[in-house]
XYZ file of C-alpha atoms in Angstrom:
718
model
C 123.036 58.209 109.470
C 126.199 59.093 107.563
C 125.869 60.850 104.188
C 128.373 59.645 101.562
C 131.064 62.115 100.627
C 130.304 61.661 96.918
C 126.734 62.841 97.484
C 127.924 65.967 99.236
C 130.382 66.691 96.418
C 127.729 66.232 93.770
C 125.298 68.544 95.592
C 127.963 71.189 95.895
C 128.676 70.980 92.160
C 124.993 71.417 91.340
C 124.713 74.477 93.562
C 127.868 75.949 92.016
C 126.537 75.404 88.476
C 123.176 76.951 89.324
C 124.719 80.076 90.825
C 127.538 80.374 88.252
C 125.723 82.812 85.868
C 124.882 85.141 88.767
C 128.380 84.920 90.160
C 129.805 85.663 86.711
C 127.498 88.672 86.272
C 128.484 90.056 89.658
C 132.151 89.512 88.833
C 131.697 91.379 85.576
C 129.752 94.277 87.030
C 131.476 94.531 90.367
C 129.609 96.817 92.721
C 128.675 99.458 90.127
C 126.647 99.451 86.891
C 127.638 97.460 83.805
C 129.827 99.541 81.495
C 130.446 97.156 78.554
C 127.919 95.859 76.047
C 129.658 92.484 75.822
C 128.902 91.892 79.527
C 125.176 92.290 78.855
C 125.267 90.182 75.679
C 126.931 87.276 77.454
C 124.350 87.166 80.239
C 121.845 84.318 80.302
C 118.355 85.691 79.683
C 117.090 84.819 83.229
C 119.968 86.917 84.705
C 119.285 89.795 82.298
C 115.637 89.738 83.406
C 116.757 90.839 86.911
C 117.155 94.422 85.551
C 120.760 94.974 86.517
C 121.937 98.607 86.251
C 123.752 99.702 83.077
C 125.668 102.896 82.258
C 127.813 103.110 79.148
C 128.666 105.021 75.989
C 128.005 103.574 72.526
C 127.686 104.669 68.904
C 124.297 104.398 67.096
C 124.626 101.869 64.283
C 120.930 101.831 63.336
C 117.989 104.068 64.203
C 114.432 102.971 63.391
C 112.565 105.499 61.183
C 109.681 105.476 63.680
C 109.997 108.202 66.373
C 111.124 106.903 69.760
C 111.717 103.547 68.119
C 114.472 101.130 69.104
C 118.152 101.820 68.607
C 121.038 99.510 67.830
C 124.229 100.701 69.440
C 127.766 99.353 69.500
C 130.839 100.028 71.604
C 134.340 98.653 71.236
C 133.219 95.252 72.494
C 129.915 94.410 70.798
C 126.525 95.681 69.560
C 123.158 95.508 71.342
C 119.497 96.437 71.048
C 118.497 99.492 73.122
C 114.771 99.820 73.890
C 113.498 103.388 74.329
C 109.917 102.212 74.889
C 109.056 100.188 77.955
C 106.470 97.479 78.379
C 103.418 97.949 80.606
C 104.576 95.256 83.030
C 107.896 97.060 83.678
C 108.458 99.057 86.843
C 110.997 101.292 85.035
C 109.909 104.815 84.155
C 111.955 106.338 81.324
C 113.333 109.841 81.710
C 113.915 110.517 78.012
C 113.614 114.064 76.670
C 110.412 114.721 74.738
C 112.335 116.614 72.049
C 114.599 113.658 71.282
C 114.811 113.542 67.476
C 115.967 110.817 65.146
C 119.628 110.103 65.709
C 121.615 109.204 62.611
C 124.163 106.458 62.549
C 127.424 107.569 64.169
C 125.811 109.508 67.043
C 127.631 108.941 70.335
C 125.192 108.348 73.214
C 125.473 108.303 76.968
C 123.012 105.556 77.986
C 121.654 104.763 81.437
C 119.247 101.897 82.034
C 118.820 98.297 83.092
C 119.249 94.905 81.488
C 116.326 93.048 79.941
C 115.809 89.498 78.589
C 114.707 90.648 75.135
C 112.745 88.519 72.678
C 115.837 86.755 71.330
C 119.014 88.085 73.006
C 119.556 90.256 76.127
C 118.880 93.972 75.607
C 119.257 97.299 77.407
C 116.142 99.141 78.550
C 117.117 102.792 78.545
C 115.903 105.116 81.292
C 117.984 108.116 80.171
C 119.664 108.796 76.839
C 121.852 111.806 76.015
C 123.686 112.598 72.771
C 127.258 113.668 73.568
C 128.676 113.950 70.056
C 129.709 111.659 67.203
C 131.950 108.673 67.043
C 133.557 106.429 64.408
C 131.367 103.697 62.938
C 132.576 100.172 63.779
C 134.064 98.275 60.873
C 131.584 95.688 59.498
C 132.487 92.003 59.600
C 132.604 90.248 56.236
C 130.393 87.210 56.734
C 128.465 84.682 54.684
C 124.712 84.080 54.745
C 125.355 80.761 56.446
C 127.171 82.567 59.293
C 124.329 85.072 59.620
C 121.844 82.231 60.049
C 123.705 81.076 63.165
C 122.277 84.079 65.047
C 125.524 85.048 66.767
C 125.884 88.259 64.722
C 122.611 89.720 66.017
C 122.889 93.546 66.336
C 126.425 93.513 64.802
C 127.542 95.455 61.742
C 128.191 93.038 58.861
C 129.029 93.100 55.167
C 127.692 90.676 52.505
C 128.366 90.470 48.760
C 125.786 89.155 46.300
C 123.589 89.737 43.244
C 120.337 91.678 43.563
C 117.398 89.691 42.241
C 114.476 91.872 43.379
C 114.130 95.484 44.481
C 110.886 96.879 45.891
C 109.660 99.855 47.889
C 109.480 99.367 51.661
C 106.689 100.292 54.101
C 108.162 103.767 54.833
C 108.951 106.580 52.387
C 112.522 106.319 51.172
C 112.821 102.679 52.315
C 113.686 99.820 49.922
C 113.740 96.048 50.237
C 116.353 94.167 48.236
C 116.691 90.406 47.867
C 120.261 89.249 47.331
C 121.419 85.860 46.119
C 124.798 84.565 47.311
C 126.668 81.306 47.020
C 125.398 80.303 50.456
C 121.766 81.362 49.957
C 119.482 84.360 49.739
C 119.268 87.373 52.031
C 116.927 90.359 52.496
C 118.477 93.831 52.820
C 116.420 96.825 54.082
C 117.764 100.249 53.181
C 116.252 103.366 54.821
C 116.439 107.091 54.126
C 117.748 106.790 50.576
C 115.349 108.710 48.321
C 115.290 108.666 44.492
C 116.965 105.280 44.206
C 116.663 103.693 40.734
C 115.412 100.180 41.434
C 115.930 98.930 37.869
C 119.621 99.806 38.104
C 119.946 97.394 41.043
C 118.361 94.231 39.611
C 120.980 91.765 38.338
C 123.762 94.001 39.735
C 126.550 92.661 41.917
C 126.484 94.676 45.134
C 128.061 94.934 48.562
C 125.688 95.732 51.408
C 126.612 96.900 54.908
C 124.351 97.224 57.896
C 123.208 95.759 61.161
C 122.238 92.093 61.279
C 118.805 91.599 62.885
C 116.880 88.401 63.570
C 113.363 87.172 62.933
C 112.142 85.090 65.890
C 108.995 83.317 67.079
C 107.049 83.442 70.360
C 109.382 80.799 71.804
C 112.382 83.144 71.422
C 113.753 80.966 68.636
C 115.445 82.336 65.519
C 113.563 81.681 62.283
C 115.335 84.056 59.884
C 117.678 86.994 59.452
C 118.048 90.225 57.504
C 120.349 93.259 57.293
C 119.116 96.769 58.118
C 120.820 100.075 57.312
C 119.960 103.777 57.205
C 123.246 104.955 55.651
C 123.407 106.041 52.045
C 126.800 104.387 51.670
C 125.398 101.096 52.997
C 124.849 99.903 49.397
C 127.727 99.730 46.890
C 127.259 98.585 43.278
C 130.294 96.538 42.264
C 129.100 95.460 38.811
C 126.056 97.111 37.197
C 123.483 94.927 35.421
C 123.790 94.376 31.638
C 121.957 97.017 29.579
C 119.814 94.389 27.830
C 118.451 91.589 30.046
C 117.906 89.475 26.921
C 121.467 90.016 25.734
C 122.873 87.209 27.870
C 123.658 83.870 26.175
C 120.783 81.487 25.470
C 120.840 78.343 27.588
C 119.506 74.896 26.855
C 116.837 73.604 29.240
C 119.169 70.949 30.602
C 121.921 73.485 31.444
C 120.143 75.633 34.033
C 121.996 74.213 37.016
C 124.540 71.654 35.845
C 127.761 70.554 37.469
C 130.550 73.141 37.322
C 133.857 73.547 39.107
C 133.441 77.334 38.816
C 131.355 79.447 41.218
C 127.647 79.412 40.458
C 126.420 82.126 38.106
C 124.010 84.248 40.157
C 122.988 86.605 37.321
C 120.074 86.374 34.927
C 119.955 83.435 32.511
C 117.987 83.318 29.269
C 115.969 80.447 27.800
C 113.512 80.087 24.918
C 110.586 77.709 24.434
C 106.939 77.247 23.520
C 104.273 78.197 26.032
C 102.201 75.184 27.135
C 100.444 76.752 30.133
C 99.857 80.309 31.402
C 98.723 81.564 34.805
C 98.438 85.326 34.072
C 100.860 87.554 36.046
C 102.177 84.554 37.983
C 103.934 81.862 35.989
C 104.055 80.037 32.678
C 105.393 76.711 31.457
C 107.876 76.603 28.579
C 108.665 73.378 26.746
C 111.500 72.740 24.375
C 111.772 69.234 23.056
C 111.329 66.722 25.880
C 112.026 69.100 28.748
C 109.903 71.833 30.357
C 110.774 74.690 32.697
C 108.565 76.784 34.945
C 109.042 80.536 34.632
C 107.828 82.856 37.380
C 107.559 86.123 35.490
C 106.982 89.796 36.258
C 104.678 92.248 34.529
C 101.487 91.797 32.552
C 102.778 90.631 29.170
C 99.910 89.065 27.209
C 100.874 85.495 26.344
C 98.973 82.526 24.954
C 99.520 78.821 24.672
C 101.606 78.142 21.548
C 103.658 81.358 21.634
C 107.423 81.197 21.272
C 108.757 83.088 24.306
C 112.141 84.177 25.628
C 112.550 84.457 29.408
C 115.424 86.094 31.291
C 115.444 85.354 35.018
C 117.344 83.985 37.960
C 117.783 80.236 38.351
C 116.303 78.855 41.551
C 115.164 75.492 42.869
C 111.925 75.622 44.867
C 110.272 72.220 44.611
C 112.588 69.747 42.914
C 113.605 71.098 39.503
C 115.402 74.289 38.522
C 113.160 77.114 37.344
C 113.429 80.816 36.522
C 112.316 83.366 39.094
C 111.656 87.118 38.832
C 111.902 86.707 35.078
C 111.269 89.114 32.247
C 109.463 87.556 29.260
C 108.894 88.616 25.674
C 107.038 87.030 22.805
C 109.209 86.138 19.814
C 106.604 84.580 17.528
C 104.643 81.367 17.062
C 106.255 78.340 18.639
C 106.557 74.780 17.463
C 103.571 72.510 17.901
C 103.915 70.524 21.093
C 102.413 67.049 20.774
C 101.245 65.667 24.121
C 102.860 62.430 25.237
C 100.438 59.559 25.814
C 101.200 58.248 29.298
C 99.677 56.234 32.088
C 100.087 56.553 35.836
C 102.712 53.806 36.001
C 104.898 55.501 33.415
C 104.844 58.857 35.263
C 105.299 57.424 38.740
C 107.697 54.687 37.666
C 107.719 51.094 38.922
C 108.641 50.476 42.560
C 112.424 50.711 42.856
C 115.034 51.120 45.506
C 116.625 54.598 45.869
C 119.876 53.368 44.323
C 118.169 52.430 41.051
C 117.396 54.675 38.116
C 114.742 57.361 38.649
C 111.499 57.398 36.604
C 111.164 59.364 33.382
C 111.001 63.131 33.625
C 107.458 64.337 32.805
C 107.330 67.294 35.211
C 106.056 70.383 33.364
C 105.587 68.522 30.070
C 102.399 68.348 28.024
C 100.894 64.865 28.461
C 97.640 63.053 27.689
C 95.983 60.397 29.819
C 92.846 58.274 29.436
C 90.657 57.057 32.271
C 87.203 56.789 33.773
C 85.803 59.973 35.304
C 84.915 59.291 38.920
C 83.872 62.736 40.167
C 83.763 66.457 39.285
C 84.443 68.769 42.221
C 83.678 72.482 41.919
C 86.069 74.529 44.088
C 87.058 78.172 44.382
C 90.384 77.628 42.648
C 88.861 75.607 39.803
C 87.223 72.373 38.752
C 88.821 69.152 39.878
C 88.344 65.968 37.857
C 89.119 62.633 39.482
C 90.112 59.929 36.995
C 90.437 56.210 37.554
C 93.149 54.563 35.464
C 94.579 51.066 35.344
C 97.425 52.120 37.644
C 95.698 54.362 40.165
C 93.707 57.539 40.695
C 94.833 60.760 38.949
C 93.530 64.285 39.533
C 93.308 66.951 36.848
C 92.458 70.613 37.442
C 90.835 73.259 35.264
C 91.728 76.730 36.685
C 88.932 78.743 38.264
C 89.276 81.580 35.777
C 88.089 79.315 32.939
C 84.288 79.627 32.998
C 83.513 77.998 29.640
C 80.928 75.229 29.659
C 82.277 71.693 29.741
C 81.851 69.394 26.736
C 78.670 67.360 26.499
C 78.794 64.073 28.383
C 81.306 65.104 31.052
C 79.809 63.289 34.025
C 80.906 60.555 36.414
C 81.219 57.213 34.707
C 82.293 58.596 31.315
C 85.497 57.487 29.620
C 87.558 60.648 29.016
C 90.943 61.780 27.724
C 92.629 64.714 29.446
C 95.460 66.798 28.004
C 97.512 69.169 30.117
C 100.726 70.026 31.882
C 102.029 67.458 34.335
C 103.009 68.582 37.840
C 104.837 65.924 39.843
C 105.038 65.944 43.634
C 108.069 64.207 45.118
C 108.675 62.489 48.405
C 111.197 65.129 49.478
C 111.609 68.823 48.834
C 114.808 70.788 48.411
C 117.290 70.191 49.899
C 116.790 66.505 49.197
C 118.722 63.965 51.234
C 117.970 60.943 49.059
C 116.904 60.001 45.574
C 113.400 61.456 45.764
C 110.717 59.516 43.941
C 107.341 60.752 42.659
C 104.619 60.633 45.292
C 101.767 61.823 43.074
C 101.124 63.936 40.016
C 98.441 66.305 38.768
C 97.406 67.419 35.286
C 96.658 71.126 34.746
C 94.170 71.696 31.907
C 94.391 74.840 29.789
C 90.759 74.993 28.656
C 87.638 72.778 28.621
C 88.741 71.577 25.178
C 91.536 69.635 26.899
C 88.811 67.316 28.226
C 87.572 64.911 25.552
C 84.707 62.482 26.135
C 85.488 59.110 24.549
C 82.362 57.331 25.787
C 79.651 59.111 27.716
C 78.263 57.436 30.807
C 74.556 56.559 30.823
C 72.327 59.278 32.167
C 71.053 56.906 34.827
C 73.979 56.998 37.182
C 73.792 55.308 40.586
C 73.576 58.730 42.196
C 70.634 59.802 40.050
C 68.988 56.422 40.609
C 69.284 56.831 44.356
C 67.897 60.356 44.079
C 64.939 59.092 42.034
C 64.351 56.258 44.492
C 64.547 58.736 47.348
C 61.967 60.986 45.643
C 59.653 58.052 44.907
C 60.119 56.698 48.413
C 59.463 60.089 49.933
C 56.338 60.554 47.788
C 55.137 57.091 48.760
C 55.672 57.833 52.420
C 53.765 61.089 52.060
C 50.897 59.287 50.305
C 50.841 56.563 52.940
C 50.877 59.166 55.688
C 48.051 61.076 53.970
C 45.959 57.920 53.485
C 46.618 56.878 57.068
C 45.554 60.328 58.247
C 42.388 60.174 56.138
C 41.569 56.667 57.357
C 42.131 57.756 60.915
C 39.831 60.725 60.480
C 37.215 58.585 58.722
C 37.456 55.941 61.463
C 37.142 58.606 64.124
C 34.137 60.144 62.377
C 32.550 56.713 61.885
C 33.067 55.987 65.581
C 31.453 59.297 66.483
C 28.495 58.536 64.182
C 28.168 55.031 65.603
C 28.198 56.409 69.132
C 25.600 58.978 68.167
C 23.410 56.327 66.498
C 23.820 54.030 69.468
C 22.898 56.852 71.830
C 19.797 57.567 69.781
C 18.881 53.887 69.720
C 19.405 53.654 73.463
C 17.253 56.720 73.978
C 14.591 55.186 71.744
C 14.791 51.914 73.613
C 14.522 53.729 76.931
C 11.587 55.697 75.646
C 9.828 52.591 74.399
C 10.711 50.819 77.644
C 9.070 53.682 79.505
C 5.958 53.297 77.371
C 5.961 49.575 77.953
C 6.342 50.174 81.688
C 3.362 52.474 81.575
C 1.345 49.833 79.751
C 2.499 47.133 82.131
C 1.752 49.343 85.112
C -1.681 50.097 83.663
C -2.348 46.409 83.141
C -0.973 45.600 86.573
C -3.174 48.202 88.197
C -6.094 46.941 86.146
C -5.492 43.354 87.159
C -4.776 44.033 90.802
C -5.474 47.434 92.263
C -8.602 48.167 90.194
C -10.123 44.776 90.928
C -9.238 45.081 94.611
C -10.740 48.529 94.825
C -13.884 47.345 93.005
C -14.270 44.429 95.415
C -13.581 46.778 98.311
C -16.366 49.114 97.140
C -18.818 46.232 96.840
C -17.983 44.901 100.296
C -18.435 48.364 101.769
C -21.809 48.770 100.021
C -22.951 45.365 101.286
C -21.812 46.198 104.782
C -23.667 49.507 104.667
C -26.924 47.859 103.474
C -26.751 45.106 106.123
C -25.636 47.354 109.003
C -29.182 47.776 110.317
C -30.735 44.563 109.006
C -28.014 42.078 109.799
C -25.117 43.602 111.762
C -23.272 40.301 111.933
C -23.068 39.954 108.162
C -22.191 43.640 107.904
C -19.140 43.005 110.101
C -18.202 40.072 107.884
C -18.257 42.322 104.809
C -16.193 44.939 106.631
C -13.605 42.291 107.431
C -13.431 41.315 103.767
C -13.040 45.006 102.869
C -10.123 45.298 105.271
C -8.427 42.286 103.611
C -8.970 43.799 100.161
C -7.468 47.094 101.396
C -4.362 45.321 102.708
C -4.001 43.499 99.385
C -4.286 46.809 97.513
C -1.545 48.323 99.694
C 0.685 45.341 98.914
C -0.003 45.695 95.182
C 0.820 49.401 95.270
C 4.043 48.725 97.260
C 5.086 46.056 94.755
C 4.407 48.317 91.770
C 6.420 51.157 93.332
C 9.369 48.773 94.055
C 9.272 47.547 90.465
C 9.603 51.120 89.252
C 12.429 51.840 91.700
C 14.390 48.685 90.782
C 14.404 49.517 87.071
C 17.592 51.520 87.748
C 20.641 49.374 88.564
C 22.282 52.129 90.616
C 25.843 50.975 89.781
C 25.012 47.271 90.329
C 26.029 44.531 87.932
C 23.346 42.411 86.273
C 23.999 39.438 88.553
C 23.876 41.586 91.699
C 20.636 43.211 90.505
C 19.043 39.795 89.943
C 20.039 38.692 93.452
C 18.488 41.883 94.838
C 15.253 41.213 92.910
C 15.113 37.661 94.227
C 15.787 38.801 97.778
C 13.042 41.422 97.651
C 10.380 39.320 95.928
C 10.922 36.252 98.091
C 10.109 38.152 101.309
C 6.825 36.887 102.897
C 6.279 34.591 99.926
C 6.016 30.780 100.052
C 7.703 30.569 96.653
C 11.387 29.619 96.419
C 13.412 31.973 94.161
C 16.859 30.971 92.859
C 19.553 32.592 90.645
C 21.905 30.435 88.548
C 24.835 31.974 86.593
C 27.021 30.211 83.981
C 30.038 31.487 82.033
C 32.467 34.362 82.598
C 30.697 37.507 83.697
C 31.279 40.768 81.824
C 30.125 44.346 81.995
C 26.953 45.054 80.000
C 25.471 48.382 78.874
C 23.053 49.885 81.378
C 20.076 49.726 79.079
C 20.662 45.991 78.449
C 21.122 45.169 82.131
C 18.138 47.335 83.132
C 15.803 45.710 80.601
C 16.908 42.211 81.645
C 16.175 43.068 85.305
C 12.688 44.305 84.309
C 12.256 41.148 82.244
C 13.090 39.027 85.294
C 10.627 41.003 87.437
C 7.846 40.513 84.904
C 8.575 36.792 84.700
C 8.535 36.426 88.509
C 5.286 38.444 88.738
C 3.607 36.256 86.111
C 4.745 33.115 87.947
C 3.325 34.440 91.230
C 0.079 35.661 89.716
C -0.877 33.009 87.203
C 1.217 29.848 87.692
C 0.847 29.223 91.433
C 4.498 28.062 91.274
C 6.479 26.708 94.207
C 9.922 27.364 92.688
C 11.151 30.012 90.236
C 14.716 29.903 88.845
C 16.483 32.775 87.066
C 19.071 31.086 84.795
C 21.672 33.536 83.375
C 24.230 32.217 80.849
C 27.237 34.276 79.635
C 28.762 33.098 76.320
C 31.541 34.780 74.255
C 29.114 35.947 71.570
C 25.721 35.777 73.279
C 23.756 36.129 76.503
C 20.584 34.340 77.666
C 18.228 34.823 80.612
C 15.614 32.159 81.377
C 12.761 32.351 83.978
C 11.772 28.772 84.800
C 8.852 27.916 87.156
C 7.173 24.659 88.160
C 3.620 26.075 88.107
C 0.455 24.890 86.418
C 1.540 25.973 82.949
C -0.759 26.846 80.058
C -1.292 26.366 76.377
C 0.791 28.909 74.567
C -1.531 28.909 71.569
C -4.545 30.028 73.588
C -2.896 32.307 76.090
C -4.787 35.576 76.781
C -3.248 38.728 75.283
C -3.655 42.499 75.251
C -7.245 42.149 73.972
C -8.197 40.422 77.189
C -6.248 42.969 79.268
C -3.088 40.853 79.771
C 0.069 42.709 78.677
C 2.796 40.614 80.375
C 4.051 38.329 77.600
C 3.508 40.979 74.922
C 5.590 43.531 76.873
C 8.351 40.981 77.446
C 8.525 40.220 73.699
C 8.698 43.897 72.777
C 11.381 44.532 75.403
C 13.629 41.721 74.097
C 13.035 42.743 70.480
C 14.199 46.280 71.201
C 17.451 44.854 72.526
C 17.955 42.935 69.269
C 17.162 39.573 70.845
C 14.519 36.856 70.699
C 12.013 35.751 73.377
C 10.920 32.114 73.558
C 8.023 30.869 75.742
C 7.756 27.150 76.447
C 4.819 25.836 78.570
C 2.256 23.038 78.936
C -0.522 22.406 81.469
C 0.860 21.120 84.778
C 4.445 21.157 83.416
C 5.545 24.621 84.284
C 6.666 27.514 82.106
C 10.045 28.632 80.705
C 10.518 32.166 79.340
C 13.942 32.558 77.652
C 15.518 35.711 76.179
C 18.472 35.268 73.751
C 20.730 38.272 73.034
C 23.678 38.550 70.601
C 26.740 40.703 71.261
């Protein structure tokens, strides 16, 4: 495979470009250490990070007041930052004398070290520094603020001319911070080691400052600002001192703060006069004169009030969109003219929609205005109270400063129709410097006191919010009541269920007890009718056999045979009675199964046919009901065997949704129900059956006639 020649050429070019910085650095340094500052400054930061050796001589142009702080040094080629402190990730160990003192500007140093990338531009990390004498200071370059902002004069001595607008003490003793205004913009100048400097003599003075240009940068190694630093007493020269009286300068009209002029811009203090319409103590005030207002950022703690006539002398600056006075001195002249607020609406302040080439809206910024609308909301914040108004042309916000703690007028609540009076602050689509005809984006009204808020028509007390709160309270109370009633009903129902169960248990116990008594009576009657009679007959047969044993042995044997038969019958009666007692317990059997077991047991060795018939859907019954019905069936079968001489006995069980019936039907001889023997004659069968069914809350019906059989039916309700 053949590689195209163009590809090879391109690859070679890329390799050459990538290695060019290193090749250039090696060409500059040769085989020994770097001896010129310009060679370090021109290195790309990745090459400087390789810690190339450096050995050179340079003059100190700035020494930080902090001991062992950084130095700025300059040789005949350029200036550079020299670090005397090393970072923890560096493998370089500095061999700097412990007794190294602060070195004033002009000290000639012999510096050994390595290159470093720096935070903005390449630097020198010193490993050994030795003072070898003094040298001439490099001449500063006369530059503009715009040139300084390019960043290329970093660590170079420069000279700038401007007017001092502020002068303050710095963070170290004998250090001062000056803010200069020039034609190209503002600049901060830091002057060290200059004690007893009269700051007032510097404000509004035209000065020339000399020093080292240093950069402000961010964590991305990008320049974000610049300043000039100097520790020389002759670094500051006053060209023109300030006027003796700041208020002696000519008085300007409000529309002449920054007009067109073919002459250089006046950077000194300007003086205006107007009536105070708004005051933020120790920060700013608004002055209005006629139909124009100006913001004044003032110094000091002069006591001023709305309505005072005030003169302000300060420096013209443009921060938002309009010219204003900064770092101003103010004095009260007397009472000002009465400023009548202009009645406006949102459309008039914002202006109708227009293209940028058309005329801008009216100028209401800073003026005292009045606006009417419907109060939508009141928002309490740290900086003050915010009132949101709904007007015909949009939503407008007005603010009452946080320092005003007076109570609001009566009726100030959402829904009220109100009129607000205050200073208008307009926000524009672009800030300075503007690149188009900026139009208002929004505006805000600053109230001076609660009296600037007038209620035209108070909203009804029953606002939607209060209505919802009341409904929420009523709803919550209703829910609590319903929950309480439900809880009470549940507890009452539970208690009623417990009482019903207790009553039912007592009734069941009573029924069982009475059933036991009835069983005793039935057993007594049964024993009377069967076992007692059999035993009596047995005794008589034995007596007859004993009397005839010697007289007539044959008849004696006959009586003994009859006695044996009576004894067998008695055994059968006892066995039957015991089984009846045993079968009174269902032993986990259903009613139908228990009836089948009764039929199976009673039909053994009997010529009588016993049948069980079941109708309807079976269901589980309480034990005491099932047990009593089984005993009822046994009694009915016993009566049919004993008295009816029946051939067939049918147990007919019918399940219905709300009732239950058990019928014992036989085809025996029957009887007259009106003349049937009862307990008086020693017969307890029918009477016991009636009592048993009655205890279960049912009804027993007996239907019979001679030679037509008998039907005993028990009806129970659920």
